[in-house]
Short mmCIF file of C-alpha atoms in Angstrom, two decimals:
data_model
loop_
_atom_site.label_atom_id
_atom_site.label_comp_id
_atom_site.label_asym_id
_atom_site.label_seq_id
_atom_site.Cartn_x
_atom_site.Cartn_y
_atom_site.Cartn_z
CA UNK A 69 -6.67 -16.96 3.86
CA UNK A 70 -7.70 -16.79 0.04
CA UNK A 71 -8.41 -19.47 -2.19
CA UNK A 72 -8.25 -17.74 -5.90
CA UNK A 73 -9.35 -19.54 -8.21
CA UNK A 74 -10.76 -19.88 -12.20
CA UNK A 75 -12.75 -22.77 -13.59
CA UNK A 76 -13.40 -23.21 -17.61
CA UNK A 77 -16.30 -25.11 -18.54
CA UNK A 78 -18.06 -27.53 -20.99
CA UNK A 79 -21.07 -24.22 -21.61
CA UNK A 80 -24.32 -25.19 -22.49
CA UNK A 81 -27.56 -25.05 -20.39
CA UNK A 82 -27.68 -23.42 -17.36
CA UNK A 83 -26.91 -25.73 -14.13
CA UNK A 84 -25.72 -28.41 -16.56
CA UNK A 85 -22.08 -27.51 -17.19
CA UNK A 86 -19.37 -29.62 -15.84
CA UNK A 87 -15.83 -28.24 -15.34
CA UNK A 88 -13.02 -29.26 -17.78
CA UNK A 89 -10.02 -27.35 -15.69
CA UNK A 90 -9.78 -25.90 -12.66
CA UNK A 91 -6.59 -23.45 -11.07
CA UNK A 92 -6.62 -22.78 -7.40
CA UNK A 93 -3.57 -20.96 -5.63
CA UNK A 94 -4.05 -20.52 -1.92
CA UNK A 95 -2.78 -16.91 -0.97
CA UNK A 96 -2.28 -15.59 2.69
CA UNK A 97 -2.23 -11.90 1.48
CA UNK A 98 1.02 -11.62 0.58
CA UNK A 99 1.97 -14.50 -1.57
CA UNK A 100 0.76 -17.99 -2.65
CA UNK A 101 1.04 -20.77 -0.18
CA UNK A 102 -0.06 -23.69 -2.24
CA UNK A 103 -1.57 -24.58 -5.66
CA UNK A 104 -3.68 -27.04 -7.32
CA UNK A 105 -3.74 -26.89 -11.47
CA UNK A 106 -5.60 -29.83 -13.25
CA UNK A 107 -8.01 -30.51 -16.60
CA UNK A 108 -10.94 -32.17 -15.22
CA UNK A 109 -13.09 -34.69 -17.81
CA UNK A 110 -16.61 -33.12 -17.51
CA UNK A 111 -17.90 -36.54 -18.88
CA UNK A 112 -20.29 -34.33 -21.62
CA UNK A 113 -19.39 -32.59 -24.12
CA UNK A 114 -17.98 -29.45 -24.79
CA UNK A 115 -19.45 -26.63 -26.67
CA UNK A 116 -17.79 -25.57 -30.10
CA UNK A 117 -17.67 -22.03 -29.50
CA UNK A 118 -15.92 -22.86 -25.77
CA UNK A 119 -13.49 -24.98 -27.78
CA UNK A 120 -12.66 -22.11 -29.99
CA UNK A 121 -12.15 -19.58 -26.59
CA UNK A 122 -10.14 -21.91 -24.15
CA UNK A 123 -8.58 -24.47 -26.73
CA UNK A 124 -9.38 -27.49 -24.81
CA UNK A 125 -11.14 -30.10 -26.58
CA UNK A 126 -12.92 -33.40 -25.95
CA UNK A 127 -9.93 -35.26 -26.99
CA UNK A 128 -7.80 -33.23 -24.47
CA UNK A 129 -9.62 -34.36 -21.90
CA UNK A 130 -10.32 -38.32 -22.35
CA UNK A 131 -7.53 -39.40 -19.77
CA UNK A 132 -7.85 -36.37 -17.27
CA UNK A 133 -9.32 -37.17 -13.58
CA UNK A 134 -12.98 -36.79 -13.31
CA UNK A 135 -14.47 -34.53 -10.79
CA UNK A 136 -14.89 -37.21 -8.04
CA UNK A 137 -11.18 -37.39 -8.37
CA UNK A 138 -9.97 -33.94 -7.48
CA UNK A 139 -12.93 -33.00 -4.79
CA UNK A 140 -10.90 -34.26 -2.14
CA UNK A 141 -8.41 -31.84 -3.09
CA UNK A 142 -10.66 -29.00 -4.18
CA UNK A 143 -11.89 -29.49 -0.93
CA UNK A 144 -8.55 -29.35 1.15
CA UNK A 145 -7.07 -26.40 -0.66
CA UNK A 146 -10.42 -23.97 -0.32
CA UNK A 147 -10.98 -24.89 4.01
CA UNK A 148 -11.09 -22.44 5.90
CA UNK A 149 -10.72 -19.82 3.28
CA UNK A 150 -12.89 -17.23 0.94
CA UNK A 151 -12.88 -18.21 -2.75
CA UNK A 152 -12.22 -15.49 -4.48
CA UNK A 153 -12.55 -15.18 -8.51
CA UNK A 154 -13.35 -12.73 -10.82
CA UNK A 155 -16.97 -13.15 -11.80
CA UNK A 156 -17.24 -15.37 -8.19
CA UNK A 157 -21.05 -15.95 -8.66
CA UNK A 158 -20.47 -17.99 -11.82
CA UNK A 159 -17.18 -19.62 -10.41
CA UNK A 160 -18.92 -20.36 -7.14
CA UNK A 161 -22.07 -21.80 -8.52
CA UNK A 162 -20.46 -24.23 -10.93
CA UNK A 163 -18.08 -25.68 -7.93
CA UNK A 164 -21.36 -26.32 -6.11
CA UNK A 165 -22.76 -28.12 -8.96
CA UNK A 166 -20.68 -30.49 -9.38
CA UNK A 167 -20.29 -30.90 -5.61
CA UNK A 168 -24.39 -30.78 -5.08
CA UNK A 169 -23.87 -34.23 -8.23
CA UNK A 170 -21.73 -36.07 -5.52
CA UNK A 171 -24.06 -35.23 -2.87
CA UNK A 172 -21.90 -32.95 -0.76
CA UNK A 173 -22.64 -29.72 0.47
CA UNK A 174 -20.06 -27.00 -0.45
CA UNK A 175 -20.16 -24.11 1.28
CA UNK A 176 -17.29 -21.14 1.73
CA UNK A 177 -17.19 -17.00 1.56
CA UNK A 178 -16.70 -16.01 -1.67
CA UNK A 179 -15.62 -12.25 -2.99
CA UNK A 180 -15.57 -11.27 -6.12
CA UNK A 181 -12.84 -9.38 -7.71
CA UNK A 182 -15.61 -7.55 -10.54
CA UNK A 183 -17.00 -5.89 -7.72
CA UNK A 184 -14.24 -5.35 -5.40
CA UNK A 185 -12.35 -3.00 -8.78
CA UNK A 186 -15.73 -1.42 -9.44
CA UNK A 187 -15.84 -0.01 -5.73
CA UNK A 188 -11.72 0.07 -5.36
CA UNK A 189 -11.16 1.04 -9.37
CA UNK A 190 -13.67 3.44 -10.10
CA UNK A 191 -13.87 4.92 -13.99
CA UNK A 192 -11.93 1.60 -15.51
CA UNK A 193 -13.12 1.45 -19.11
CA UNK A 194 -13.83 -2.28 -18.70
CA UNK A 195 -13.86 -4.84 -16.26
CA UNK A 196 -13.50 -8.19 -17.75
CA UNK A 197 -10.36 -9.67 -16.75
CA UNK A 198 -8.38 -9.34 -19.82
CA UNK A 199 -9.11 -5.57 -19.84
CA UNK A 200 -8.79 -4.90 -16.99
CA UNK A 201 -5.28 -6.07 -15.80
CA UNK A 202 -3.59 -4.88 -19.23
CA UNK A 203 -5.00 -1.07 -17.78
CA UNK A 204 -3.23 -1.89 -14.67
CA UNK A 205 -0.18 -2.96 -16.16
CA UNK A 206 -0.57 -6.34 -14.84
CA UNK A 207 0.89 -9.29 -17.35
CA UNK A 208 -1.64 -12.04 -18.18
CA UNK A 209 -0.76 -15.48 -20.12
CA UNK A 210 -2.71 -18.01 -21.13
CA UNK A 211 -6.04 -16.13 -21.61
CA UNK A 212 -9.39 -17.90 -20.91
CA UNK A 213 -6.82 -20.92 -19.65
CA UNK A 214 -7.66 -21.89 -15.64
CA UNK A 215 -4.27 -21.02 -14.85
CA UNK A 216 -3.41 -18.46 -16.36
CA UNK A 217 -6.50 -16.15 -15.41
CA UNK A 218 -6.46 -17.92 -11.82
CA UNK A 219 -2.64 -16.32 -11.66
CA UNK A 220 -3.82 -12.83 -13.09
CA UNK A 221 -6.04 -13.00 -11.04
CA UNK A 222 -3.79 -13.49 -7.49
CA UNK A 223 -1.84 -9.72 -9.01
CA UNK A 224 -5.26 -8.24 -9.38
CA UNK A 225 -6.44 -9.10 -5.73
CA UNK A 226 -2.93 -7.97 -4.59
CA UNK A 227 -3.81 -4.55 -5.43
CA UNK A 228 -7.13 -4.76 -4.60
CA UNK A 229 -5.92 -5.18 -1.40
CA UNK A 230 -3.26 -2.57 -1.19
CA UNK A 231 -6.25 -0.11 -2.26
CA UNK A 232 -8.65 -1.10 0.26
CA UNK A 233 -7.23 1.42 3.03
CA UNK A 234 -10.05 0.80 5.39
CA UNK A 235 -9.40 -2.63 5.75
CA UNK A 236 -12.73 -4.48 5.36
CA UNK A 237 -11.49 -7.29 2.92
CA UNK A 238 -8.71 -8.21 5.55
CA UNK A 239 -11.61 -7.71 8.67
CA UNK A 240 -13.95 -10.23 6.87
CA UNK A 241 -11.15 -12.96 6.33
CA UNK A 242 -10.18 -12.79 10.55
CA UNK A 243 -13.40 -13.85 11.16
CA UNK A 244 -13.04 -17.07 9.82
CA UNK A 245 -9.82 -18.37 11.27
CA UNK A 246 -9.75 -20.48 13.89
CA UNK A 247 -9.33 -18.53 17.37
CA UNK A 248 -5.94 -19.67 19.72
CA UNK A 249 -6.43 -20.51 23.11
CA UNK A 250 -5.21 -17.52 25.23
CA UNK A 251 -1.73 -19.06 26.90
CA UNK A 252 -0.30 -19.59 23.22
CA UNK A 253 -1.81 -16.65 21.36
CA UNK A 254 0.10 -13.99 21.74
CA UNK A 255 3.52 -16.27 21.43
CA UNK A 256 1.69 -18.00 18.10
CA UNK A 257 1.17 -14.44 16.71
CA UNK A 258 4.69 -13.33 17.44
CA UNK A 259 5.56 -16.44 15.44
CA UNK A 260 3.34 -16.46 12.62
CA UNK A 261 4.95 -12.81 11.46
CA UNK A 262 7.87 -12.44 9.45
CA UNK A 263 10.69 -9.76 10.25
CA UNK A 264 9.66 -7.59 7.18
CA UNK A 265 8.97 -3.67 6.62
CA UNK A 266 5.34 -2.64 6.66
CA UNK A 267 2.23 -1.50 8.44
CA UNK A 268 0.54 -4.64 10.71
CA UNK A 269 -2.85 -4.23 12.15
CA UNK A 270 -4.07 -5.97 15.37
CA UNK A 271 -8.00 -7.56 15.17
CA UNK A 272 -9.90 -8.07 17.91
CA UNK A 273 -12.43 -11.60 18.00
CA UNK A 274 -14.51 -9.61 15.49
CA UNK A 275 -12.04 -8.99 13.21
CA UNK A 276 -11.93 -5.08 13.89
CA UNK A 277 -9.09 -3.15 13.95
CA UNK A 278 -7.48 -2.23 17.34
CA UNK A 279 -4.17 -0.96 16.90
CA UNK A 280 -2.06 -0.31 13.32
CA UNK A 281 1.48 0.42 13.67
CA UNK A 282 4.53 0.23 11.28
CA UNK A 283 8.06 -0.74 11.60
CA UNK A 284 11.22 -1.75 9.90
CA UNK A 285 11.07 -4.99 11.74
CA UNK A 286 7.12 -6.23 12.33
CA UNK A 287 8.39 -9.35 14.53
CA UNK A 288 10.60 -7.71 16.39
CA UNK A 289 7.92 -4.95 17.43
CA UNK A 290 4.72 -7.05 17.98
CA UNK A 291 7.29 -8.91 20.74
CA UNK A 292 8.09 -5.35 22.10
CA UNK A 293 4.11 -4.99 22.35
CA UNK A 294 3.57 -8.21 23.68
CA UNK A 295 5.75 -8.60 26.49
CA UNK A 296 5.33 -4.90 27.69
CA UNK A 297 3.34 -4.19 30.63
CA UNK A 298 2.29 -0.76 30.68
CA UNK A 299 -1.75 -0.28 30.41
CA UNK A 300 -2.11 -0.02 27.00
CA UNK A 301 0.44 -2.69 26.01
CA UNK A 302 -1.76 -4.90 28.54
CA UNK A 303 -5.08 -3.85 26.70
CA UNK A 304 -3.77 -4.67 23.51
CA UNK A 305 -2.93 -8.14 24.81
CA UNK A 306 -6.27 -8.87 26.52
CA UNK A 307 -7.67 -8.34 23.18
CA UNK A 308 -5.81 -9.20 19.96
CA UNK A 309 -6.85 -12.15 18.09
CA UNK A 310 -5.00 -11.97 15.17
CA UNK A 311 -2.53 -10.38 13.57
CA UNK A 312 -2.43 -9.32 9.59
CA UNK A 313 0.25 -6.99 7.60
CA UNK A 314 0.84 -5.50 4.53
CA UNK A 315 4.95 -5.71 3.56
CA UNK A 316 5.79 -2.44 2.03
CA UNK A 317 9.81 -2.69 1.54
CA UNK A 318 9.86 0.85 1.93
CA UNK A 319 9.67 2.86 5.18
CA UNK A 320 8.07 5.45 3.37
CA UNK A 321 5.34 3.96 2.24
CA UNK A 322 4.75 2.13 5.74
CA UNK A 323 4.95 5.59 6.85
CA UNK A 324 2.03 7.40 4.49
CA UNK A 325 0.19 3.79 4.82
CA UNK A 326 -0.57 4.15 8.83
CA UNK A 327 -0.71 8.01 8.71
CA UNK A 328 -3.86 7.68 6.57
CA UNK A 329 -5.11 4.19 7.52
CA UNK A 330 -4.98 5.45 11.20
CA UNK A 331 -7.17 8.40 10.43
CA UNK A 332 -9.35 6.36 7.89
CA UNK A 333 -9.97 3.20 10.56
CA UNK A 334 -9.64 4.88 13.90
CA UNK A 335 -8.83 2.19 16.35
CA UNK A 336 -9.25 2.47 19.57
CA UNK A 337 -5.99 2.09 21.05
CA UNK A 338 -4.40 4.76 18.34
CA UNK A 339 -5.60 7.76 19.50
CA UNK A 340 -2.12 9.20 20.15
CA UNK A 341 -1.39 8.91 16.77
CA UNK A 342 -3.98 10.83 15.40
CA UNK A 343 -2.74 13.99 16.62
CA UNK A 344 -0.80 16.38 13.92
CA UNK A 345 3.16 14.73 13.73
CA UNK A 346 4.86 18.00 13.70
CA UNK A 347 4.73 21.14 16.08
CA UNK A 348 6.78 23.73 14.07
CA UNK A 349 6.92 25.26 10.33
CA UNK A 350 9.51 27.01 8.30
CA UNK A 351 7.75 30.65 6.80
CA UNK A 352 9.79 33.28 4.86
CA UNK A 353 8.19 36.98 4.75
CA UNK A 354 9.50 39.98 3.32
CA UNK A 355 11.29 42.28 5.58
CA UNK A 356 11.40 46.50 5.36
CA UNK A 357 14.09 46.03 3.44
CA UNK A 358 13.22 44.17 0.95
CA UNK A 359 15.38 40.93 2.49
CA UNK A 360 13.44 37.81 2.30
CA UNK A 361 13.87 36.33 5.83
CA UNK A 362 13.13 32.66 7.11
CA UNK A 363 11.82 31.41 10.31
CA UNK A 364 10.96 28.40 11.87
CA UNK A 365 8.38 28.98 14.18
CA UNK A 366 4.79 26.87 16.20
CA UNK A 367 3.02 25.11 13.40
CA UNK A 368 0.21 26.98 12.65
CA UNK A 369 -2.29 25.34 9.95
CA UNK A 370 -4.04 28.83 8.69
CA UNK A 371 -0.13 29.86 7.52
CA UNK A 372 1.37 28.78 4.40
CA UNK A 373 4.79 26.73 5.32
CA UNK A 374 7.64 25.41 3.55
CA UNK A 375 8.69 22.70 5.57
CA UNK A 376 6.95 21.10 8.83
CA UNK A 377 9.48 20.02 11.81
CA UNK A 378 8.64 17.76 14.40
CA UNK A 379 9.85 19.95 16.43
CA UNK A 380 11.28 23.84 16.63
CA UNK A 381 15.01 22.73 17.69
CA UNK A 382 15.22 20.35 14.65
CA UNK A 383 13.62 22.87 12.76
CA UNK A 384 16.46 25.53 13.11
CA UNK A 385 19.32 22.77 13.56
CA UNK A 386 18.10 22.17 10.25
CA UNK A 387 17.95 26.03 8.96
CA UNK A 388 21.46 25.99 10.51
CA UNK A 389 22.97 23.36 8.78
CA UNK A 390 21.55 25.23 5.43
CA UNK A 391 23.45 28.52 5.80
CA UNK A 392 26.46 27.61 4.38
CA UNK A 393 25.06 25.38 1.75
CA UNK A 394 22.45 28.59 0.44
CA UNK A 395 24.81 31.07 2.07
CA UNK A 396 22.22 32.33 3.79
CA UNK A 397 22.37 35.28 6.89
CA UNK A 398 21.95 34.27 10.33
CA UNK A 399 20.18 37.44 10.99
CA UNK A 400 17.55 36.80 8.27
CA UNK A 401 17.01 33.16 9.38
CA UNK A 402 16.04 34.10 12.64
CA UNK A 403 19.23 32.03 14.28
CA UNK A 404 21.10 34.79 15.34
CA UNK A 405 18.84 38.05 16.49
CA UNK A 406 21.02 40.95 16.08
CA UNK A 407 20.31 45.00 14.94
CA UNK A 408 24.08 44.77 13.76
CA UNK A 409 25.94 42.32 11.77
CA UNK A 410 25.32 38.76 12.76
CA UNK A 411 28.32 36.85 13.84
CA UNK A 412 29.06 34.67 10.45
CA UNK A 413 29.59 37.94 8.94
CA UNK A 414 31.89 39.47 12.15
CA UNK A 415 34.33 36.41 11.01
CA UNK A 416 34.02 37.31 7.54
CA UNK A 417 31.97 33.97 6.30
CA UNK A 418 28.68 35.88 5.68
CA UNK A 419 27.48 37.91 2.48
CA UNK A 420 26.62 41.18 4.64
CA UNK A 421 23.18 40.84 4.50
CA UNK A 422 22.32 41.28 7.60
CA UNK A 423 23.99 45.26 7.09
CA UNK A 424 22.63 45.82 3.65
CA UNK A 425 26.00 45.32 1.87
CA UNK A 426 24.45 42.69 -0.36
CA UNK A 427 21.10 43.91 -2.64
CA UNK A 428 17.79 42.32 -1.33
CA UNK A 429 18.02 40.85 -5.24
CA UNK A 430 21.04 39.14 -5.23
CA UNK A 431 20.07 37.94 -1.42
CA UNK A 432 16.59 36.69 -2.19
CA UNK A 433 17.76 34.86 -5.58
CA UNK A 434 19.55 32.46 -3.34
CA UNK A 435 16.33 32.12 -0.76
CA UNK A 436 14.27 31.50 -3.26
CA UNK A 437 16.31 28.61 -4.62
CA UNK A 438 16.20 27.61 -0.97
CA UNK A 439 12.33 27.42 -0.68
CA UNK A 440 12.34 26.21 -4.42
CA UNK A 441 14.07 23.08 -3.60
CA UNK A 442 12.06 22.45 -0.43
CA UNK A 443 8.50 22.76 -1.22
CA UNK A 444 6.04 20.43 -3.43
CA UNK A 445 4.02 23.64 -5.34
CA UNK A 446 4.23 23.03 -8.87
CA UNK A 447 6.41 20.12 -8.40
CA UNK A 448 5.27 16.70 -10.07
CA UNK A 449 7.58 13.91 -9.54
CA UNK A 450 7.76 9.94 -8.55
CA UNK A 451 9.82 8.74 -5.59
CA UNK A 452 10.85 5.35 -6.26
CA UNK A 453 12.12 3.27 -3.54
CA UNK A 454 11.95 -0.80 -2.12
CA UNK A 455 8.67 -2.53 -3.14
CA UNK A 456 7.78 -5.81 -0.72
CA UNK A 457 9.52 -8.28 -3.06
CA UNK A 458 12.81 -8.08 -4.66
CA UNK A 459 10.79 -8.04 -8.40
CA UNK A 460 8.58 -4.73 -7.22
CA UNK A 461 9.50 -0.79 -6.87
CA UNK A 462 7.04 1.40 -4.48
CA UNK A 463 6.15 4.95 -6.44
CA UNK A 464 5.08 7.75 -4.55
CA UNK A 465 3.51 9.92 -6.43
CA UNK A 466 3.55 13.91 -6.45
CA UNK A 467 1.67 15.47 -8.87
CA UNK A 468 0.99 19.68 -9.48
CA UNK A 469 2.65 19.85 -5.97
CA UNK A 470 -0.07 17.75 -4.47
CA UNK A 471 0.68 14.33 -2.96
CA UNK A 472 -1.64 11.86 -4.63
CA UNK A 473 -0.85 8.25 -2.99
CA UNK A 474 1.76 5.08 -4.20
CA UNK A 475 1.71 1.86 -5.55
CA UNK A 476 3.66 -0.82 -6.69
CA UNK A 477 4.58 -2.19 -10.02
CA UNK A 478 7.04 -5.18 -11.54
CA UNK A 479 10.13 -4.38 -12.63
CA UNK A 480 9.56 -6.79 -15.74
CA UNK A 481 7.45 -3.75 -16.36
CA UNK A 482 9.42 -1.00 -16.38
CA UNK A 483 7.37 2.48 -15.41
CA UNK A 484 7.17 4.04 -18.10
CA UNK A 485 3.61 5.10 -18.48
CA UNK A 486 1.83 8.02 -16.55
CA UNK A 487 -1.47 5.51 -17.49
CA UNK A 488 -0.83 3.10 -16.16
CA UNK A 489 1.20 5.01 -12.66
CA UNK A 490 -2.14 6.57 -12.02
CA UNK A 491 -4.15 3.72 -12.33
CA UNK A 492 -1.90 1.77 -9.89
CA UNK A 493 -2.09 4.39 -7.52
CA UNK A 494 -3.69 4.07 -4.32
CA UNK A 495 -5.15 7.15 -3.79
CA UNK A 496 -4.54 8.90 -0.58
CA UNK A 497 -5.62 12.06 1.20
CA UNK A 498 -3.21 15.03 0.30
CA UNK A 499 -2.80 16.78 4.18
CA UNK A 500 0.02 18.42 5.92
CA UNK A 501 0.97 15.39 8.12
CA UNK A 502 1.21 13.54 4.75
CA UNK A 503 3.82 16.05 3.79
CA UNK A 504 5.22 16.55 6.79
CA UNK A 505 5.98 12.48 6.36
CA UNK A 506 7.39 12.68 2.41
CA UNK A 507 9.58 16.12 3.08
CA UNK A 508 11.14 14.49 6.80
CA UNK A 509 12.17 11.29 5.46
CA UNK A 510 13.43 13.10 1.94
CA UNK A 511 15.66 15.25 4.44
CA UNK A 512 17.03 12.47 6.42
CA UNK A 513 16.88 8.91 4.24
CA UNK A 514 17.94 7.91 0.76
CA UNK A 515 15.25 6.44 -1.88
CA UNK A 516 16.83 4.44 -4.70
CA UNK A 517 15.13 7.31 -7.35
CA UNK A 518 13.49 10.52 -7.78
CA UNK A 519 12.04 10.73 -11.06
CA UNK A 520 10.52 13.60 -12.93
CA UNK A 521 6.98 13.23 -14.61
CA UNK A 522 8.15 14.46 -17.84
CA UNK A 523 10.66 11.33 -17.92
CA UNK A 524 7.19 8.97 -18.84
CA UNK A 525 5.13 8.91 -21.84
CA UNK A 526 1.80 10.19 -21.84
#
């Protein structure tokens, strides 16, 4: 749990400030469970040139609740969670100033969003705030206002988070909660879940990662885990703690998200699914003739494929269910091995290529706008499908043929910049399995878009 927060302040001397507002909104990781907004009299005065940044003035704040006044709830809202802020070690020293004044020590984690975009936002021109989230396309109101940086803020960790793919901001925060006592744990768990599409990862006492998995219904398959009782199932049991997620809305994404967080993390009780997800490959080659033929054949990494197959049947029930589309020969896909004419053409629904009655030209012009349509190289294009809230789109992003990662963005803001895509972009590994993932799912599901690059402004 998160407390994000942004204090403004009276300035002057260091370790003499007071607070005149203060914006906390509590956030699970996936969306704001409780607030607490409020001017706060600093009983001093304010600087002039503060006046002239934040707008709030001595006179503002004659009538506002002193600091005494709102601890109680400063101090509710922040338990048991890591205040987070951008520029924490200023936000985090002033709160414990004014709580050191009332002779109380305040202690809690704190992270600090500055450092968590230099390290997950590399090569931003700027990091202040302001900057910062207009590069990301996030919208900001109310600048140097407590709540309306505390609120740009909460969209800036969000992505923070979705870029951290090994998991060490969500790791730290499992430490702190509270553990369950064994008989209710794995039912609380179960509970504490919603029925949503994503990627969930299981943490041991530590708050390491045993297990990721996704699925179109988390609840529904940390029960199936939980009241299984093979060996592994049982394993998992013993040792889950806790349970965290990230909603995706899109299968795809949940998809690409535990392909690569898998390989990134390793757990322990994964190791199945770090294996290659496919066992057979489409290749075309030129025959004597001059025919371009297709096969599928055993996935081989050191040969240049067109598609990947999970496995050689699907791969040529596939091919099969192409022929008529592409008109392609049965003989020079492999499906029907022949010396003669293949049988398509024996009932007069083939082109003859299989004889030579059709030129290798003609022929291959139709293969190649087969393997054209079905391979990434040169291709750069968005697929745009379900983000985790009704107001977000996932992108995933192909670029020069080469799979660069996804993100999210509002749809308030429509995408419309190949900026600000690329910046939102969580970078991920470009690797056959990842392909293997985008070109099954584009075969077999529908995405609400496909969108060319050339389509955004530069």
């Amino acid at each position: 749990m998160y407390a994000i927060l942004d204090l403004e302040t009276t300035g002057g001397k260091y370790n003499e400030e007071g607070i005149t507002e203060v914006a906390i909104y509590k956030y699970d990781g996936h969306e704001v469970v409780d607030q607490f907004i409020s001017l706060v009299n600093p009983e001093r005065p304010i600087q002039a040139f503060v006046v002239g940044l934040t707008g709030i003035n001595n006179q503002m704040l004659r009538n506002a609740p002193k600091f005494y006044e709102v601890a109680k709830r400063i101090i509710e809202i922040t338990t048991d969670c890591i205040i987070v802020a951008h520029n924490a070690q200023f936000d985090y020293r002033i709160l414990q100033l004014e709580f050191d004044r009332l002779g109380y020590d305040y202690q809690r984690k704190s992270l600090c969003t500055v450092e968590l975009a230099q390290e997950l936002l590399p090569g931003q021109n700027s990091y202040s705030l302001g900057k910062l989230v207009r590069n990301l396309g996030i919208p900001i109101t109310d600048r140097h206002r407590a709540n309306g940086d505390a609120l740009a803020t909460v969209k800036l960790f969000k992505l923070l988070l979705a870029k951290d793919t090994k998991k060490t901001i969500i790791q730290e925060s499992i430490k702190l909660n509270p553990k369950k006592q064994i008989d209710t744990k794995l039912r609380d768990l179960i509970t504490e879940t919603p029925s949503v599409t994503g990627v969930y990862y299981m943490h041991n006492a530590n708050g390491s990662v045993i297990y990721i998995g996704k699925s179109r219904n988390i609840k529904k398959r940390l029960n199936q885990h939980f009241t299984s009782d093979n060996r592994k199932s049982k394993q998992i049991q013993e040792e889950v703690e806790a349970v965290s997620y990230d909603e995706t809305g899109s299968e795809l994404v949940a998809l690409l998200k535990e392909n690569e967080e898998i390989k990134k993390i390793r757990p322990k009780h994964n190791r199945a699914l770090r294996r290659v997800k496919y066992k057979a490959q489409l290749v075309s080659f030129t025959d004597e003739a001059g025919y371009l033929n297709l096969r599928v054949e055993k996935a081989d990494s050191t040969k240049p494929s067109i598609i990947t197959f999970a496995t050689i049947p699907s791969g040529k029930a596939y091919l099969a269910r192409m022929l008529e589309e592409y008109n392609l020969c049965q003989s020079k896909t492999g499906l029907h091995q022949t010396d003669g004419n293949c049988f398509n053409y024996t009932i007069k629904t083939c082109n003859g290529a299989c004889i030579g009655e059709e030129s290798p030209e003609t022929y291959n012009e139709r293969v190649e706008t087969f393997i054209k349509k079905h391979t990434f190289e040169n291709k750069n294009f968005i697929i745009i499908d379900r983000g985790p809230t009704k107001e977000e789109r996932s992108a995933v992003l192909i670029e020069n043929g080469i799979f660069k990662g996804f993100g999210y963005y509002n749809l308030n803001h429509q995408l419309n910049n190949l900026d600000i895509l690329e910046r939102i972009i969580t970078p991920m590994e470009d690797n056959r399995d990842a392909r293997h993932i985008i070109q099954s799912y584009l075969r077999s599901r529908k995405v609400i878009k496909i969108m060319e690059l050339n389509e955004l402004e530069n």
